[in-house]
XYZ file of C-alpha atoms in Angstrom:
778
model
C 326.055 226.645 162.114
C 325.699 229.515 159.639
C 328.590 228.131 157.580
C 326.487 225.209 156.434
C 323.108 226.874 156.048
C 323.630 226.924 152.278
C 322.655 223.272 152.353
C 319.109 224.404 153.158
C 318.238 224.741 149.473
C 318.636 221.002 148.974
C 317.775 219.725 152.466
C 314.525 220.211 154.405
C 314.673 222.129 157.689
C 313.736 219.066 159.723
C 316.350 216.881 158.043
C 318.920 219.639 158.393
C 318.148 220.063 162.097
C 318.519 216.315 162.586
C 321.865 216.342 160.738
C 323.129 219.238 162.828
C 321.964 217.536 166.001
C 323.793 214.365 165.046
C 326.966 216.177 164.076
C 327.216 218.443 167.111
C 325.713 216.514 169.978
C 325.892 212.897 168.950
C 322.841 210.921 167.913
C 320.175 213.261 169.221
C 316.872 212.520 167.538
C 314.144 215.127 167.246
C 310.907 213.254 166.732
C 308.222 214.977 164.677
C 304.808 215.590 166.158
C 301.580 215.614 164.197
C 300.511 218.923 165.756
C 303.895 220.651 165.345
C 304.602 222.545 162.103
C 307.498 221.377 159.982
C 309.114 224.820 159.925
C 311.778 225.217 162.609
C 314.576 227.557 163.578
C 318.083 226.309 164.123
C 318.070 226.977 167.855
C 321.351 226.572 169.703
C 321.874 225.664 173.315
C 324.518 227.745 175.118
C 326.053 224.650 176.733
C 329.840 224.860 176.333
C 329.402 227.535 173.661
C 332.778 229.196 172.949
C 332.689 232.862 173.836
C 334.250 233.950 170.549
C 331.485 232.209 168.615
C 329.025 234.996 169.399
C 331.279 237.986 168.684
C 329.741 240.136 165.990
C 326.855 237.808 165.210
C 323.599 236.750 166.740
C 322.433 233.440 168.124
C 318.992 232.173 169.090
C 318.461 230.299 172.352
C 315.312 228.449 173.386
C 313.780 228.824 176.842
C 310.404 229.251 178.564
C 308.600 232.550 179.156
C 308.431 233.482 182.834
C 305.971 236.367 182.415
C 302.981 234.553 180.922
C 300.838 232.210 183.005
C 300.499 229.550 180.316
C 304.165 228.504 180.084
C 304.913 229.512 176.497
C 308.069 228.418 174.705
C 310.210 231.253 173.354
C 313.456 231.827 171.516
C 315.721 234.741 172.399
C 318.037 236.512 169.986
C 321.366 237.144 171.725
C 324.318 239.107 170.413
C 327.560 239.324 172.362
C 325.802 238.164 175.487
C 322.944 240.684 175.340
C 319.343 239.651 174.748
C 317.942 241.631 171.792
C 314.616 240.085 170.835
C 312.070 237.543 172.054
C 309.954 235.460 169.671
C 307.733 232.429 170.011
C 309.372 229.030 169.700
C 307.901 227.603 166.455
C 308.379 224.047 167.694
C 306.828 224.355 171.169
C 303.320 222.839 171.163
C 301.729 225.422 173.463
C 302.206 228.466 171.236
C 303.664 227.184 167.932
C 305.857 230.203 167.263
C 303.422 232.850 168.496
C 304.002 234.981 171.572
C 302.117 237.130 174.019
C 302.549 240.889 173.899
C 303.787 240.765 177.508
C 306.741 238.488 176.644
C 308.695 241.432 175.238
C 308.627 243.225 178.587
C 311.308 240.839 179.879
C 313.926 242.583 177.742
C 313.216 245.959 179.290
C 313.079 244.502 182.777
C 316.470 242.877 182.186
C 318.071 246.264 181.443
C 315.718 248.443 183.488
C 317.412 251.552 184.948
C 315.508 251.076 188.212
C 316.462 247.426 188.602
C 317.575 246.630 192.152
C 321.380 246.591 192.101
C 322.179 244.541 195.214
C 320.612 243.227 198.438
C 319.156 245.917 200.705
C 318.060 245.846 204.344
C 316.325 248.113 206.856
C 317.663 248.644 210.337
C 314.086 248.874 211.658
C 310.479 248.996 210.442
C 309.868 252.214 208.557
C 313.520 253.096 208.089
C 315.283 253.402 204.729
C 317.146 250.689 202.854
C 320.894 250.228 203.181
C 322.861 248.205 200.585
C 324.438 245.029 201.970
C 326.407 242.107 200.528
C 324.941 238.773 199.478
C 326.883 237.136 202.307
C 325.159 239.343 204.861
C 321.795 238.835 203.179
C 322.086 235.035 203.160
C 323.121 235.025 206.808
C 320.032 237.055 207.715
C 317.732 234.837 205.648
C 319.129 231.621 207.145
C 318.810 232.996 210.651
C 315.233 234.165 210.161
C 314.047 231.038 208.337
C 315.749 228.865 210.917
C 313.360 230.257 213.513
C 310.472 228.434 211.813
C 306.915 229.687 211.311
C 307.679 230.768 207.744
C 305.164 231.769 205.074
C 306.339 231.715 201.453
C 303.967 233.836 199.353
C 304.445 233.665 195.590
C 302.568 233.958 192.350
C 301.064 230.595 191.274
C 304.126 228.634 190.132
C 304.351 225.133 188.734
C 307.228 222.881 187.775
C 310.515 222.743 189.622
C 310.313 226.236 191.091
C 306.867 225.503 192.523
C 308.196 222.340 194.154
C 311.214 224.146 195.626
C 309.018 226.878 197.130
C 306.624 224.356 198.694
C 309.456 222.136 199.970
C 311.264 225.128 201.457
C 308.172 226.183 203.390
C 307.664 222.641 204.706
C 311.323 222.358 205.691
C 311.098 225.481 207.859
C 307.797 224.593 209.529
C 305.769 226.930 207.386
C 303.399 227.098 204.448
C 303.393 228.107 200.803
C 300.458 230.326 199.796
C 300.067 231.504 196.179
C 298.540 234.845 195.259
C 296.683 235.903 192.143
C 294.337 238.863 191.987
C 291.664 237.363 189.716
C 291.990 233.553 189.529
C 291.555 232.168 193.051
C 290.438 228.571 192.627
C 286.900 228.842 191.251
C 287.938 227.626 187.792
C 290.122 224.800 189.094
C 287.374 223.802 191.514
C 284.909 223.551 188.629
C 287.335 221.330 186.690
C 287.539 219.016 189.682
C 283.787 218.987 190.217
C 282.716 218.556 186.587
C 285.562 216.577 185.000
C 287.270 215.015 188.027
C 290.671 216.551 187.196
C 293.041 218.810 189.114
C 294.508 220.271 185.915
C 292.956 222.629 183.425
C 291.941 220.640 180.333
C 292.728 221.191 176.685
C 289.939 222.926 174.773
C 290.048 221.626 171.192
C 289.025 224.936 169.637
C 290.643 224.179 166.315
C 288.286 221.268 165.611
C 285.089 222.793 167.022
C 282.225 224.073 164.892
C 280.210 225.902 167.577
C 281.801 227.549 170.627
C 279.889 229.313 173.391
C 282.035 231.189 175.890
C 280.693 232.610 179.149
C 282.886 235.456 180.439
C 286.184 233.860 179.350
C 288.223 236.393 177.360
C 290.350 233.600 175.926
C 291.609 235.718 173.015
C 292.665 238.521 175.362
C 293.910 237.781 178.868
C 292.278 234.563 180.100
C 294.584 231.648 181.081
C 296.572 230.980 177.852
C 295.476 233.483 175.190
C 298.420 232.794 172.888
C 297.532 229.107 172.623
C 293.838 229.814 172.308
C 294.506 232.396 169.592
C 296.497 229.900 167.509
C 293.685 227.377 167.833
C 291.122 230.090 167.099
C 292.842 230.649 163.754
C 292.213 226.995 162.926
C 288.643 227.335 164.208
C 288.009 230.185 161.760
C 289.717 228.492 158.803
C 287.028 226.987 156.589
C 289.634 224.852 154.823
C 290.448 222.842 157.949
C 288.407 220.805 160.418
C 284.631 220.963 160.175
C 284.643 224.338 158.383
C 284.499 227.887 159.663
C 283.329 227.818 163.261
C 280.849 230.146 164.948
C 281.658 231.826 168.274
C 279.088 233.207 170.700
C 280.390 235.269 173.619
C 278.110 235.756 176.653
C 279.640 238.502 178.761
C 278.491 241.851 180.240
C 281.507 243.762 178.907
C 282.775 243.769 175.330
C 286.168 242.102 175.663
C 288.544 241.228 172.821
C 286.839 237.849 172.536
C 283.388 239.447 172.482
C 284.532 241.834 169.757
C 285.820 238.869 167.718
C 282.697 236.737 168.157
C 280.014 236.165 165.553
C 277.578 237.317 168.201
C 278.219 239.126 171.459
C 275.427 238.531 173.976
C 275.646 240.979 176.893
C 273.981 239.661 180.041
C 273.288 240.886 183.541
C 276.381 240.138 185.668
C 276.280 236.882 187.626
C 273.466 235.239 185.636
C 275.696 233.046 183.448
C 274.853 229.822 185.309
C 271.139 230.374 184.876
C 271.587 230.963 181.143
C 273.573 227.717 180.884
C 270.830 225.745 182.645
C 268.157 227.362 180.485
C 270.106 226.180 177.420
C 270.296 222.724 178.998
C 266.550 222.739 179.572
C 265.858 223.393 175.884
C 268.206 220.570 174.869
C 266.778 218.094 177.382
C 263.120 218.929 176.751
C 263.610 218.754 173.006
C 265.705 215.571 173.241
C 268.254 217.223 170.975
C 271.070 214.909 172.126
C 271.322 211.215 172.933
C 269.527 209.622 175.876
C 272.896 208.631 177.376
C 274.079 212.236 177.380
C 270.827 213.415 178.964
C 271.079 210.695 181.616
C 274.646 211.707 182.541
C 273.675 215.362 182.766
C 270.560 214.851 184.896
C 271.841 211.978 187.088
C 272.560 214.233 190.087
C 269.902 216.884 189.517
C 266.791 216.994 191.706
C 263.640 216.112 189.800
C 262.184 219.153 188.096
C 265.314 221.199 188.755
C 265.497 222.510 185.206
C 261.909 223.801 185.407
C 263.178 226.641 187.583
C 265.356 227.728 184.680
C 262.845 227.777 181.854
C 263.669 230.196 179.083
C 261.031 232.816 179.847
C 262.021 233.176 183.510
C 265.750 233.211 182.824
C 265.369 235.655 179.946
C 263.690 238.138 182.268
C 266.278 237.713 185.028
C 269.416 237.562 182.849
C 268.628 240.271 180.308
C 268.976 237.851 177.379
C 266.092 237.206 175.007
C 264.242 233.887 175.074
C 264.879 233.399 171.343
C 268.625 233.855 171.881
C 268.662 231.125 174.539
C 266.779 228.735 172.262
C 269.002 229.540 169.278
C 272.114 228.825 171.338
C 270.690 225.487 172.479
C 269.946 224.388 168.922
C 273.300 225.586 167.605
C 275.177 223.634 170.284
C 273.125 220.462 169.808
C 272.821 220.511 166.030
C 275.927 222.257 164.686
C 278.734 220.303 166.314
C 281.369 219.555 167.288
C 280.458 221.915 170.114
C 282.457 223.335 173.004
C 281.374 225.409 176.004
C 283.909 227.489 177.974
C 283.442 229.574 181.103
C 285.632 231.741 183.306
C 286.687 235.302 184.008
C 283.740 237.429 185.077
C 281.365 234.424 185.042
C 283.200 232.997 188.047
C 283.768 236.337 189.783
C 280.513 236.477 191.742
C 279.169 235.139 195.003
C 277.647 232.318 192.919
C 280.793 231.848 190.801
C 281.178 228.112 191.481
C 277.523 227.506 190.611
C 277.971 229.439 187.362
C 281.055 227.542 186.203
C 279.733 224.129 187.246
C 276.563 224.731 185.240
C 278.521 226.066 182.242
C 281.044 223.227 182.010
C 278.377 220.576 182.632
C 276.948 221.500 179.228
C 279.942 219.695 177.712
C 278.730 216.473 179.361
C 275.235 217.017 177.986
C 276.654 217.603 174.496
C 278.982 214.593 174.616
C 281.972 216.887 174.094
C 284.244 215.429 176.782
C 286.959 213.382 175.102
C 285.477 214.106 171.663
C 287.135 215.925 168.779
C 286.386 219.615 169.011
C 285.549 219.302 172.707
C 287.337 218.919 176.045
C 290.405 216.699 176.565
C 291.819 216.017 180.019
C 295.527 216.613 180.485
C 297.919 214.034 181.985
C 300.260 214.639 184.916
C 303.857 215.756 184.490
C 306.342 213.128 183.234
C 308.614 214.123 186.133
C 307.167 212.717 189.362
C 306.513 215.263 192.074
C 306.529 218.368 189.893
C 303.389 220.468 190.375
C 301.527 220.530 187.070
C 298.748 222.896 188.162
C 298.587 226.120 190.165
C 296.122 228.843 191.021
C 295.834 231.592 193.587
C 294.669 230.868 197.120
C 291.165 232.092 197.863
C 290.460 235.489 199.351
C 289.141 233.706 202.458
C 292.486 231.882 202.794
C 294.310 235.184 202.487
C 292.094 236.796 205.105
C 292.965 233.932 207.473
C 296.678 234.190 206.658
C 296.793 237.942 207.236
C 295.048 237.408 210.574
C 297.932 235.084 211.533
C 300.416 237.807 210.615
C 298.587 240.393 212.704
C 298.460 238.005 215.673
C 302.239 237.541 215.561
C 301.975 233.832 214.698
C 304.305 234.087 211.694
C 307.983 234.804 212.198
C 309.115 235.330 208.607
C 307.273 236.111 205.374
C 309.101 235.531 202.091
C 307.496 237.247 199.093
C 308.140 236.605 195.420
C 305.882 237.694 192.522
C 303.054 238.433 194.960
C 302.348 242.181 195.091
C 299.646 241.782 197.720
C 299.674 245.424 198.818
C 298.536 246.373 195.329
C 296.484 243.278 194.513
C 294.281 242.824 197.600
C 291.402 245.175 198.509
C 292.342 247.864 200.996
C 289.667 246.538 203.362
C 292.062 243.768 204.508
C 294.836 246.300 205.311
C 297.841 244.301 204.121
C 300.239 247.014 205.304
C 299.130 246.589 208.910
C 299.555 242.826 208.693
C 303.085 243.154 207.275
C 304.034 245.585 210.036
C 303.278 242.846 212.578
C 305.602 240.286 210.973
C 309.100 240.458 212.534
C 310.919 239.600 209.308
C 309.677 240.321 205.787
C 311.865 239.246 202.852
C 311.042 240.192 199.265
C 312.559 239.008 195.993
C 312.092 241.620 193.261
C 313.632 243.078 190.107
C 312.166 246.568 190.600
C 310.854 247.739 193.961
C 307.041 247.446 194.025
C 304.361 248.381 196.557
C 304.893 245.211 198.614
C 308.680 244.813 198.446
C 308.993 248.451 199.537
C 307.613 247.339 202.931
C 310.106 244.472 203.342
C 312.921 244.354 205.879
C 315.230 242.592 203.431
C 315.043 242.965 199.632
C 316.921 240.519 197.418
C 317.397 241.290 193.695
C 315.874 238.422 191.721
C 317.420 237.255 188.483
C 315.248 237.257 185.384
C 313.976 234.011 183.912
C 316.366 234.826 181.046
C 319.234 234.377 183.523
C 318.194 231.229 185.407
C 317.573 227.492 185.087
C 314.215 225.830 185.568
C 311.590 223.332 184.461
C 308.089 224.495 183.581
C 304.954 222.389 183.258
C 302.599 224.404 181.004
C 298.978 224.790 182.036
C 296.867 223.970 180.229
C 298.933 221.366 178.406
C 297.989 220.546 174.783
C 296.327 217.261 175.752
C 299.579 215.331 176.186
C 302.641 215.444 178.443
C 304.656 218.604 177.868
C 307.429 220.284 179.830
C 309.507 223.346 179.037
C 313.172 223.778 179.850
C 314.375 227.178 181.052
C 318.028 228.102 180.662
C 320.206 231.205 181.079
C 320.378 232.825 177.654
C 322.269 236.013 178.460
C 325.206 237.207 180.491
C 324.507 239.509 183.472
C 323.359 242.920 182.288
C 325.877 245.723 182.736
C 325.564 249.480 183.032
C 325.766 251.604 179.887
C 329.464 252.341 180.382
C 330.177 248.673 181.148
C 331.858 249.518 184.458
C 329.656 247.266 186.621
C 326.910 244.691 186.602
C 323.515 246.391 186.511
C 322.066 244.005 189.078
C 323.870 241.454 191.225
C 320.754 239.304 191.064
C 320.278 235.625 191.894
C 317.528 233.169 191.099
C 314.722 232.726 193.628
C 315.038 228.947 193.542
C 318.822 228.992 193.896
C 318.663 231.248 196.961
C 316.083 229.028 198.669
C 318.149 225.912 197.947
C 321.306 227.504 199.393
C 319.397 228.672 202.447
C 318.229 225.100 203.078
C 321.858 223.869 202.888
C 321.135 221.072 200.419
C 318.289 219.598 202.482
C 315.859 219.981 199.561
C 317.670 217.542 197.266
C 320.119 219.915 195.558
C 321.874 223.241 196.007
C 321.166 224.650 192.528
C 318.267 224.656 190.097
C 320.664 223.441 187.404
C 321.079 220.175 189.320
C 317.338 219.558 189.123
C 317.350 220.273 185.389
C 320.129 217.718 184.919
C 318.187 215.191 187.000
C 315.093 215.761 184.847
C 317.118 214.954 181.726
C 318.232 211.721 183.354
C 314.633 210.821 184.196
C 313.498 211.439 180.631
C 316.465 209.417 179.390
C 315.435 206.499 181.590
C 311.801 206.771 180.511
C 312.668 206.893 176.804
C 310.466 208.151 173.995
C 309.074 211.594 173.477
C 310.098 214.381 171.149
C 313.823 214.189 171.919
C 315.871 211.023 172.417
C 319.620 210.417 172.745
C 322.049 207.662 173.840
C 322.789 209.338 177.187
C 321.420 212.089 179.399
C 324.150 214.644 178.604
C 323.403 214.430 174.900
C 319.701 214.457 175.663
C 320.169 217.638 177.686
C 321.670 219.423 174.690
C 318.783 218.324 172.537
C 316.245 219.448 175.143
C 317.842 222.881 175.356
C 317.984 223.187 171.585
C 314.310 222.385 171.248
C 313.193 224.250 174.371
C 311.380 221.337 175.964
C 310.072 217.794 175.698
C 306.648 216.384 174.876
C 305.100 213.029 174.121
C 302.009 213.042 171.926
C 301.235 209.463 172.967
C 301.073 210.271 176.696
C 297.557 211.660 176.890
C 295.076 212.150 179.683
C 292.459 209.475 180.269
C 288.859 210.494 179.789
C 286.228 208.572 181.714
C 282.454 208.874 181.293
C 281.296 211.066 184.144
C 277.969 212.377 185.354
C 277.438 216.076 185.774
C 277.781 217.321 189.371
C 274.804 217.946 191.647
C 274.909 221.696 190.885
C 274.268 222.676 194.480
C 272.697 226.034 195.279
C 270.436 225.781 192.257
C 268.638 228.915 193.380
C 271.857 230.847 194.017
C 271.664 234.410 192.777
C 274.560 236.853 192.772
C 274.885 239.259 195.671
C 276.244 242.771 195.190
C 277.538 245.312 197.651
C 275.751 248.627 197.637
C 277.828 251.803 197.797
C 277.409 254.266 200.625
C 274.697 256.905 200.324
C 275.649 260.106 198.606
C 275.773 261.867 195.273
C 276.374 260.100 191.986
C 274.593 257.394 190.019
C 275.040 253.717 190.966
C 276.718 251.283 188.558
C 277.950 247.702 188.645
C 281.757 247.788 188.530
C 283.466 245.364 186.117
C 287.251 245.326 186.568
C 289.134 243.664 183.729
C 292.710 242.573 183.145
C 294.733 244.870 180.928
C 295.894 243.319 177.664
C 299.429 244.636 178.132
C 299.781 244.938 181.921
C 297.492 242.044 182.946
C 297.334 242.471 186.758
C 300.150 245.026 186.833
C 303.074 242.601 186.967
C 304.854 244.342 184.049
C 303.761 247.907 184.805
C 307.416 248.920 185.179
C 307.966 248.352 181.451
C 307.356 251.412 179.233
C 306.716 249.098 176.274
C 303.854 247.516 178.166
C 302.546 250.883 179.318
C 302.435 252.158 175.745
C 300.609 249.187 174.190
C 297.153 250.466 173.142
C 294.131 248.678 174.541
C 292.579 246.737 171.632
C 289.058 248.044 172.334
C 289.633 251.691 173.280
C 293.246 252.176 172.052
C 293.976 253.928 175.384
C 297.385 253.631 177.059
C 299.453 255.032 179.935
C 296.417 255.691 182.143
C 293.318 254.262 183.804
C 290.021 254.893 182.061
C 286.350 254.197 182.750
C 284.278 252.545 180.032
C 280.757 253.948 180.285
C 277.737 253.661 178.011
C 277.643 256.554 175.548
C 273.941 257.296 176.094
C 274.318 257.148 179.864
C 277.325 259.461 179.626
C 275.354 261.926 177.518
C 272.499 261.904 180.051
C 274.954 262.556 182.898
C 276.825 265.179 180.827
C 280.027 263.136 180.888
C 282.489 263.627 178.021
C 285.599 261.711 177.063
C 288.463 262.597 179.379
C 286.281 263.858 182.226
C 287.845 262.927 185.552
C 285.396 260.694 187.405
C 285.354 259.616 191.038
C 284.536 255.904 191.360
C 283.336 255.365 194.928
C 282.550 252.052 196.642
C 281.687 251.377 200.260
C 285.397 250.871 201.049
C 287.137 253.635 199.131
C 287.401 255.634 195.947
C 289.642 256.190 192.938
C 289.721 258.687 190.066
C 289.911 257.775 186.388
C 289.153 259.293 182.984
C 285.832 258.723 181.225
C 285.691 256.819 177.947
C 282.094 256.684 176.637
C 281.312 254.107 173.967
C 278.416 252.052 172.723
C 279.531 248.547 173.732
C 278.864 249.013 177.457
C 275.568 248.151 179.198
C 273.804 251.268 180.545
C 274.065 250.224 184.210
C 277.716 249.051 184.213
C 281.187 250.567 183.997
C 284.450 248.819 183.157
C 287.849 249.757 184.616
C 291.196 248.117 183.666
C 293.490 246.563 186.259
C 297.239 247.109 186.384
C 297.977 250.721 187.356
C 297.861 252.795 190.536
C 301.297 251.919 191.955
C 303.079 253.948 194.612
C 306.281 252.039 193.803
C 307.312 250.209 190.666
C 309.920 252.260 188.842
C 309.805 255.582 187.061
C 307.248 254.508 184.434
C 304.722 253.012 186.881
C 304.829 255.167 190.010
C 301.897 257.525 190.424
C 300.322 256.575 187.117
C 296.606 255.766 186.892
C 294.495 254.255 189.655
C 294.232 250.864 191.340
C 290.665 249.603 190.948
C 291.452 246.472 192.989
C 291.838 248.627 196.097
C 288.141 249.601 196.222
C 286.636 246.137 195.759
C 284.466 244.898 198.623
C 285.067 241.623 200.457
C 282.269 239.627 198.825
C 283.271 235.996 198.260
C 282.227 232.980 196.216
C 279.923 230.963 198.470
C 281.788 227.670 198.019
C 285.490 228.420 197.491
C 285.870 231.704 199.350
C 287.426 233.325 196.260
C 287.072 237.078 195.910
C 283.903 237.972 194.008
C 285.666 240.774 192.162
C 282.665 241.551 189.944
C 280.262 242.001 192.890
C 281.042 245.626 193.768
C 278.646 248.473 193.039
C 279.909 252.037 192.939
C 278.779 255.609 192.601
C 280.176 257.686 189.737
C 280.723 261.417 190.287
C 281.992 263.880 187.687
C 284.629 266.197 189.159
C 284.216 268.721 186.366
C 287.883 268.369 185.414
C 289.015 267.009 182.054
C 292.237 265.479 180.816
C 292.949 264.127 177.360
C 293.245 260.328 177.220
C 296.440 259.055 175.608
C 295.233 256.740 172.857
C 296.099 255.577 169.375
C 292.790 256.385 167.688
C 292.026 259.841 166.386
C 289.485 262.209 167.859
C 289.147 264.618 164.911
C 285.698 264.404 163.382
C 285.602 263.364 159.741
C 284.133 265.836 157.246
C 283.268 265.621 153.586
C 285.848 266.850 151.097
C 285.728 267.351 147.355
C 286.108 263.997 145.593
C 289.533 263.322 144.208
C 290.070 262.532 140.556
C 291.474 259.069 139.785
C 294.574 258.481 137.728
C 293.685 258.229 134.044
C 294.079 254.623 132.938
C 293.433 254.009 129.240
C 292.269 250.530 128.321
C 293.829 248.791 125.286
C 292.205 250.134 122.124
C 290.859 253.235 123.874
C 291.981 256.852 123.851
C 292.486 259.490 126.533
C 289.589 261.719 125.483
C 286.954 258.969 125.612
C 288.316 257.623 128.911
C 288.292 261.083 130.460
C 284.701 261.684 129.362
C 283.654 258.371 130.925
C 285.307 259.280 134.241
C 283.646 262.724 134.249
C 280.224 261.136 133.953
C 280.981 258.426 136.561
C 282.287 260.867 139.194
C 280.084 263.812 138.298
C 283.091 266.108 137.848
C 284.337 267.867 134.781
C 287.820 268.820 133.733
C 289.345 270.664 130.843
C 291.107 268.100 128.628
C 293.643 270.733 127.665
C 294.824 270.804 131.270
C 295.678 267.099 131.274
């Protein structure tokens, strides 16, 4: 391709890409999309690519990121079979060329020195691992799964891999249960209750004028921050849409989104739903929106329900001023288009469902559902049967599942991307439950806290080495799927003598174990079948005369989307908002020394829930608020810290009713006086040389409080005591700690204006800066 790139001076990128597509793969047509920028890379697909074509030069291959939850499209720079760089796919509608900071970790995980080299097995519970062959491993897996009563526990996965995991569990008389530490169904339940959809919707941030977000750190770690950040850029651009938008963030802790907002409004934890209904009361009482909107919002509310949430009462309970509530109501009703978002800590309480239902119902009151700058429902996948939505099972579901393991009712547990030993509170004692399962199988790249307890460990290939189909969530308001392809040859040791890891794809192993009973024996076969389905359906962003040519086009572009296949929005009344008097419940710590605080765990920008803690790149990324890295810290109010004689770096004991951890103090002003914040992601006993024994695991000390309706873990409902050990350790961080001091003012370079002279200019500068110099010295 590089031999003809000189044509680019006379030919546009899009026309050039179309010409190349026609000349190399037949008549493959890449259809432009109104929301896709015209700038594109020339992205090759490695289908039938001659080996000598890559010698001494680089190539870019399109695929889908397997680290991020949103399903971003990426391009990977490959030279001589080795992946060198990951960048956002500029043509993929989810991220439009941008990428998450965690995407880069895949390169280090691909060549990680602690990557599992081959299958390993234990002769008995508690014994050490012994390397075995893949033939032996597959025989063991088939024998164990064939006994039935199988549980497949994974991270929330969509698309083809999600379908394979669920079908495998069904085939062997078992169940598929997804695990996620923070998102456990409260958000998805609210979408179903308020909007009648199983999928997360598209938030049209780019066309909104006023956005109010309750607890959702959508610019940091919530759901799809890369997509939301690209749309936020449009939201802030006064030259596009309705003009520069205004963002209000209601959240107890200052997150990245709160720091970026026009106004951060810290509230008492768990009171977000009451604030939302107080805003609604101002809008309804003042008739600030249409009668139809008011009727849809109040249709299922008991008469006088909003009176309970008048501004004066809510202001006192929520710690937000009455004027602030009224100002928010008027801004939403009068400075539209308006959008209201909720999630994260707002849904992490015993009244989490109530909070999110109340928050998202404001969009119905404002007429924002299906309106520009508001909420758009997403359609189902264009490939029938592919899961297009996924979230973690509730904490209550996991408690019930672990009880089945302890009772001996499960024969085999298969784990993939679900580090439950690290991610579940220690009160449920996951280790004990695993010890009572006869056969535990774990797929992993680097041994983590859960796979270390397995009886059989299988090295899992990276998403850069495997085939797949991803259905992004949330989609951009229209049908979108991403195609995942192997972009690199198997990684080898530094001396090239052997393959670094004899790894295989999770989906491929399950399909082989099922002996073709799941519709295919390889993930590649499903990808080919998807191309045939899209060929039969016609239309979309890539078209071709036959499915083989279409496949090449799909791999070149990294996916397929159809801007005309949009979700249907129906007028809908707001839900009944049950438990209108629900107030958050908190666990009290055990009696003893130390002051009591509300504990606010938060996802790390670089490590998220700890899934990439093995990567030193991820470990070294500074936190955007504190600039801390490589450790676990405690955000505490600076005045409170001064009163308790706590200084930066002091080692603090954080003690709940179920356990304790130690972390380093970080006092600063943007923390409420009665709350502390602790990042999630560290505190691993296993996880490779850069993760083991580093920091503390705040998830382990959370209490078993649950959302009243979904059973999800109320991870913001734990109260703790904070005790200063008297020890101090410097926090690794990017910001300086040296106090600034005044120095003598410098003297500017002498610049003589046209027509002036040096003496007059020097005299003018002396008077302006109150310094004097000897002209003879200059």
